[in-house]
Coordinates of C-alpha atoms and ligand atoms in Angstrom, one line a residue:
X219 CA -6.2 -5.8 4.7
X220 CA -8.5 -4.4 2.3
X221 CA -9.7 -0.8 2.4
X222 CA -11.7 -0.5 -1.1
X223 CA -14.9 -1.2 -1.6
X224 CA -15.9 -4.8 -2.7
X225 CA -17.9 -6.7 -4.8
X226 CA -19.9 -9.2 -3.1
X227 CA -21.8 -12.1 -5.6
X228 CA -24.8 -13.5 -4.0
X229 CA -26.4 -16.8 -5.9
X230 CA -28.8 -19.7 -5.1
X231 CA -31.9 -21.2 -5.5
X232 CA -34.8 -18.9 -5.6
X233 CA -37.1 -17.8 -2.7
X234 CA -34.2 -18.6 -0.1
X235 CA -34.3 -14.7 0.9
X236 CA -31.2 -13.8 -1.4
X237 CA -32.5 -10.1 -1.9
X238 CA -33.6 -9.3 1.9
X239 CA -30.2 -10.6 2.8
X240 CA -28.7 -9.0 -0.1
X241 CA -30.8 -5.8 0.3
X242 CA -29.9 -5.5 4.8
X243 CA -26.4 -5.7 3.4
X244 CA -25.8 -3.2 1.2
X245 CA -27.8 -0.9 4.2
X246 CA -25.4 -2.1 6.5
X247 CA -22.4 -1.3 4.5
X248 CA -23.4 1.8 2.2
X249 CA -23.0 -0.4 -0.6
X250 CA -25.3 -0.4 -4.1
X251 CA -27.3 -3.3 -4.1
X252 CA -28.7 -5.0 -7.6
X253 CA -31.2 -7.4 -7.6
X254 CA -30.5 -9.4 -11.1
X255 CA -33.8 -11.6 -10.7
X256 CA -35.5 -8.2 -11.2
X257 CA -34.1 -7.9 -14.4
X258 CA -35.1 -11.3 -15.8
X259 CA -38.4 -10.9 -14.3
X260 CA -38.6 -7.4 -16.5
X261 CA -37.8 -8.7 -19.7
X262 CA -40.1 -11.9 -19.4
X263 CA -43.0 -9.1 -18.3
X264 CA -42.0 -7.4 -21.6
X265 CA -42.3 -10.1 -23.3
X266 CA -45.8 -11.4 -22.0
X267 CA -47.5 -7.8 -22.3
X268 CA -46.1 -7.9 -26.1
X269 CA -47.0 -11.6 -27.2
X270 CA -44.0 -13.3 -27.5
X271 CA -45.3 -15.7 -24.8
X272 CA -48.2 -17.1 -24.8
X273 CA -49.1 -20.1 -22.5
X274 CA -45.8 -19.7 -21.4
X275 CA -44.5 -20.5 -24.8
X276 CA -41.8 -18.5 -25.8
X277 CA -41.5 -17.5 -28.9
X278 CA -37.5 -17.2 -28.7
X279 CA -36.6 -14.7 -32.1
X280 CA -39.4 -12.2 -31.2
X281 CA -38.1 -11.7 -27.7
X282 CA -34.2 -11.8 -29.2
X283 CA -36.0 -8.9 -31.6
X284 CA -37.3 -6.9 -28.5
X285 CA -34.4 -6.9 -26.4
X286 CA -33.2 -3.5 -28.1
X287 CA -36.8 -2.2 -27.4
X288 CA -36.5 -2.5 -23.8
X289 CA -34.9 -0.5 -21.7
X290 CA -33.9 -1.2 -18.1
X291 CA -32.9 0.8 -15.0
X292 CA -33.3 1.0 -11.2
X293 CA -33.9 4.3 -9.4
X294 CA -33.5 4.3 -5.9
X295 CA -36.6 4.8 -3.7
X296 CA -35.8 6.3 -0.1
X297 CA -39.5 4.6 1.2
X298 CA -38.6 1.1 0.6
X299 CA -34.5 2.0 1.1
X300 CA -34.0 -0.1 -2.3
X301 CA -34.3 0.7 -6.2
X302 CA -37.2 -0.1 -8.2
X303 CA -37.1 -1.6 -11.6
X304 CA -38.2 0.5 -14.3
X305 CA -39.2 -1.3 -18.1
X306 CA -39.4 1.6 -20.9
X307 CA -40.0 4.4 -17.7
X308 CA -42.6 2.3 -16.2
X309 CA -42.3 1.7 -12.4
X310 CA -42.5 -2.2 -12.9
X311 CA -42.1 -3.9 -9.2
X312 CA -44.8 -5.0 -8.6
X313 CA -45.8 -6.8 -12.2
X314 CA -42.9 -9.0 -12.0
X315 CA -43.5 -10.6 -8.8
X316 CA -46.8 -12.1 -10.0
X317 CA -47.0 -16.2 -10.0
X318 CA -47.7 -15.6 -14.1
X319 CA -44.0 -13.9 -14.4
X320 CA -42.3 -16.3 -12.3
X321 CA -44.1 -19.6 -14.2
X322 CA -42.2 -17.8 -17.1
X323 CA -39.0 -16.5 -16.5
X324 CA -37.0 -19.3 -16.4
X325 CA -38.1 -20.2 -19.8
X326 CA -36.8 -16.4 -20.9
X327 CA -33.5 -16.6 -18.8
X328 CA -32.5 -19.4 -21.0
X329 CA -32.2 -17.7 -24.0
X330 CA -28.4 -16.8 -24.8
X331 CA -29.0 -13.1 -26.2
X332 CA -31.4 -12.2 -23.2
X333 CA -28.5 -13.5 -20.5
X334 CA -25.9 -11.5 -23.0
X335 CA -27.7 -8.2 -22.5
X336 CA -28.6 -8.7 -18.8
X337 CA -24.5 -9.8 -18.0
X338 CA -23.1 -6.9 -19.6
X339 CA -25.7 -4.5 -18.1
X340 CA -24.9 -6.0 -14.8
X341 CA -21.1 -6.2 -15.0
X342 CA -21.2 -2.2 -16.2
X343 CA -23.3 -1.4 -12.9
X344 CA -20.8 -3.2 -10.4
X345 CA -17.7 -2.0 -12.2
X346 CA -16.4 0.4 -9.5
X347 CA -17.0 -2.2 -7.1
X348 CA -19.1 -1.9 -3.7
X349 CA -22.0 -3.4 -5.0
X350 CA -24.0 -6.6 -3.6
X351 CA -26.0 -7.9 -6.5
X352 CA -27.4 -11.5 -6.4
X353 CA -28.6 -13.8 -8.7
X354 CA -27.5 -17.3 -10.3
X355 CA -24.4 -16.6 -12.1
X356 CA -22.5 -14.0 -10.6
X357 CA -20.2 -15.7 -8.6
X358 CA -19.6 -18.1 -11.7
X359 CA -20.1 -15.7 -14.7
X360 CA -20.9 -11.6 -14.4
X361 CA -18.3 -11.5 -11.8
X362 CA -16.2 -14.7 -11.3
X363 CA -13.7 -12.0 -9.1
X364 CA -15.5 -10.8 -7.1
X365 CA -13.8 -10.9 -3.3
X366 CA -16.7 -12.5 -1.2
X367 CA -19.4 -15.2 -2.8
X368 CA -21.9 -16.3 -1.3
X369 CA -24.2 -19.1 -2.2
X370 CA -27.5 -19.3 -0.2
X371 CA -29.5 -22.3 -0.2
X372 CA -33.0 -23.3 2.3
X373 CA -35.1 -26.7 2.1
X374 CA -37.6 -26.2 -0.8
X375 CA -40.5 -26.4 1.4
X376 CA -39.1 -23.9 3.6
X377 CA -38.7 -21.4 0.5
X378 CA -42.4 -22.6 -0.7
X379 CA -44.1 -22.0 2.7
X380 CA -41.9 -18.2 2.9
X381 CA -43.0 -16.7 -0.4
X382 CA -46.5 -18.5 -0.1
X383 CA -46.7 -15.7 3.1
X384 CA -45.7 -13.3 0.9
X385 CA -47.8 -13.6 -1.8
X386 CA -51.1 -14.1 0.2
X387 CA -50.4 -10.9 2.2
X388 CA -50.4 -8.9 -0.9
X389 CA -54.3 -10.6 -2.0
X390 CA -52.5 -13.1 -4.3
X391 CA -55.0 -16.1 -5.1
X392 CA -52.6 -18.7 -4.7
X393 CA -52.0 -22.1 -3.2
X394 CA -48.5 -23.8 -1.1
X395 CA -48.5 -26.3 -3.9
X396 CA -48.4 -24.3 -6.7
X397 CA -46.0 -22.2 -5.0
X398 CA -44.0 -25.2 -4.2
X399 CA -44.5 -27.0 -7.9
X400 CA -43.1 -23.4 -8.8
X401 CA -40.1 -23.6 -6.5
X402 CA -39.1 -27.0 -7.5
X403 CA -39.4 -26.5 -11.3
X404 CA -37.4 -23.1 -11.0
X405 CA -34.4 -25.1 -8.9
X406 CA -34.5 -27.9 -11.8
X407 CA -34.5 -25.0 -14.7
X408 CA -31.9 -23.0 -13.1
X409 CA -29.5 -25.8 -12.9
X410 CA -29.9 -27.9 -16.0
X411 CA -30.1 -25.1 -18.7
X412 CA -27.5 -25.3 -21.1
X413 CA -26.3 -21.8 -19.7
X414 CA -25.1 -20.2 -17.0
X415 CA -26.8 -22.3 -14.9
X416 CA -27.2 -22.0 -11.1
X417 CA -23.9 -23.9 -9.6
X418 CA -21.9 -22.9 -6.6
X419 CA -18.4 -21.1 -7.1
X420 CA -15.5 -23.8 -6.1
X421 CA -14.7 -20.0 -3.9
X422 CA -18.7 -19.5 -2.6
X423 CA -18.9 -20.0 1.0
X424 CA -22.5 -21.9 1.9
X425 CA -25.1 -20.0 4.1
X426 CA -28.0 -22.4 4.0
X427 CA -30.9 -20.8 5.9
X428 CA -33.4 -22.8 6.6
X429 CA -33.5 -22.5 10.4
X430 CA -31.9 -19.2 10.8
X431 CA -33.3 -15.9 11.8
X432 CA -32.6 -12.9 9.7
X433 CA -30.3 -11.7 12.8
X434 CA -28.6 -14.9 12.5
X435 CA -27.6 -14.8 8.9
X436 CA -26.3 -11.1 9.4
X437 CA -24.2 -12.1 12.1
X438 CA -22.7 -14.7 9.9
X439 CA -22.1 -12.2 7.0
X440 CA -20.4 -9.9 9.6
X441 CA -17.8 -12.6 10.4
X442 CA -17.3 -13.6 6.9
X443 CA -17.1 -9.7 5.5
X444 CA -14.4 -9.2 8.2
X445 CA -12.5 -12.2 7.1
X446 CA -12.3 -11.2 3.9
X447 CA -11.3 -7.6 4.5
X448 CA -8.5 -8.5 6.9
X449 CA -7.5 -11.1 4.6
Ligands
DC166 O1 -34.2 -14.3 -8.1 P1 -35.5 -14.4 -8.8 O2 -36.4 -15.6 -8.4 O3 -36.3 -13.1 -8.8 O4 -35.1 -14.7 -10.4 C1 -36.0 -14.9 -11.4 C2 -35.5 -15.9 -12.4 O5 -34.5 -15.3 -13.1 C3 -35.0 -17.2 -11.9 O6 -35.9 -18.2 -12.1 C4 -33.7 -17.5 -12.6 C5 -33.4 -16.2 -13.4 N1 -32.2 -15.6 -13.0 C6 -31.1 -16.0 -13.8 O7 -31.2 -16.9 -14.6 N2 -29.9 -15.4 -13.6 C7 -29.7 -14.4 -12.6 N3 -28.5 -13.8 -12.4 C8 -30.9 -14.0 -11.9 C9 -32.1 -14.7 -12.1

């Protein structure tokens, strides 16, 4: 029976839902949650507002130069009961969920030094533990301990058609096929780079959510959380 507070490694593709899941847990338990993605997506904004991509070209020593230039934190904001990214003091939420970011940051997450600064930032946030904090690699890599892993997974379609919704509901000019072309690259970058790349923990636990309601997938956390705390 555990009475501490855990550390709870959420990975998978992208736009399966991680953070909203991620995010609804930490609520639920009074835990800190850290979105990782967010922190990739700051560094490649970073790099695209200061020319070390262009055509989503990276230029690989310039952004290894920057990384000492830009500094990242989260700061909790009570409206939206989750922490915004901040880049340098700039509030920065919104500019890296653009279709321009997310065409580039797979490119940037590839680069050794970047993923050196980002793992060692995360694993000093989570290091007293209660945390949920997804991403790709940290049931395999920022925290290969952590007590409960989870790796999400949804049909790619399913992802495209859900952040296709989101997108177009903020004015985003965007079609389902570029979304999806989008989707499907980012699955085929996160798990052939050289590394860190997206796998499952042999210890992950498999919540695909293709056909499950929100409700659903917190029902199945709350089994699997008590297991692991009565374990
Ligand atoms: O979760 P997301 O789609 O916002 O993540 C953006 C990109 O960052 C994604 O294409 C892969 C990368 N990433 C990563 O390499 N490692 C992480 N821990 C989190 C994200």
């Amino acid at each position: 029976m555990k009475n501490n507070k855990i550390i709870i490694a959420i990975d998978g593709h992208s736009s399966c839902g991680k953070s909203t899941f991620a995010k609804a847990i930490a609520a639920r338990l009074g835990y800190i949650f850290i979105d990782t993605g967010a922190m990739y997506r700051a560094v490649t904004l970073y790099a695209l507002e200061h020319g070390a991509i262009k055509s989503c070209i990276t230029d690989e020593d310039m952004i290894e130069s920057m990384l000492d230039d830009i500094n990242i934190n989260f700061r909790f904001n009570p409206e939206r009961g989750a922490s915004d990214i901040y880049v340098n003091g700039e509030m920065v939420e919104g500019k890296i969920r653009t279709i321009e970011v997310s065409n580039c940051v797979s490119a940037v997450s590839s680069i050794g030094a970047v993923r050196r600064k980002l793992v060692a930032m995360q694993q000093q946030m989570g290091r007293n533990g209660g945390v949920v904090m997804d991403g790709r690699d940290i049931g395999t890599v920022v925290f290969p301990d952590a007590e409960l892993k989870i790796y999400m997974t949804a049909d790619a379609m399913v992802r495209a058609e859900r952040r296709y919704k989101e997108l177009t509901a903020k004015g985003d000019k965007v079609s389902l096929e570029e979304i999806y072309e989008n989707v499907v690259s980012r699955d085929k970058a996160d798990m052939t780079r050289a590394i860190s790349p997206l796998r499952k923990a042999d210890d992950a636990i498999v919540l695909d959510n293709s056909h499950m309601s929100v409700e659903e997938q917190m029902e199945w956390f709350d089994r699997e959380f008590n297991r692991v705390m009565e374990s």
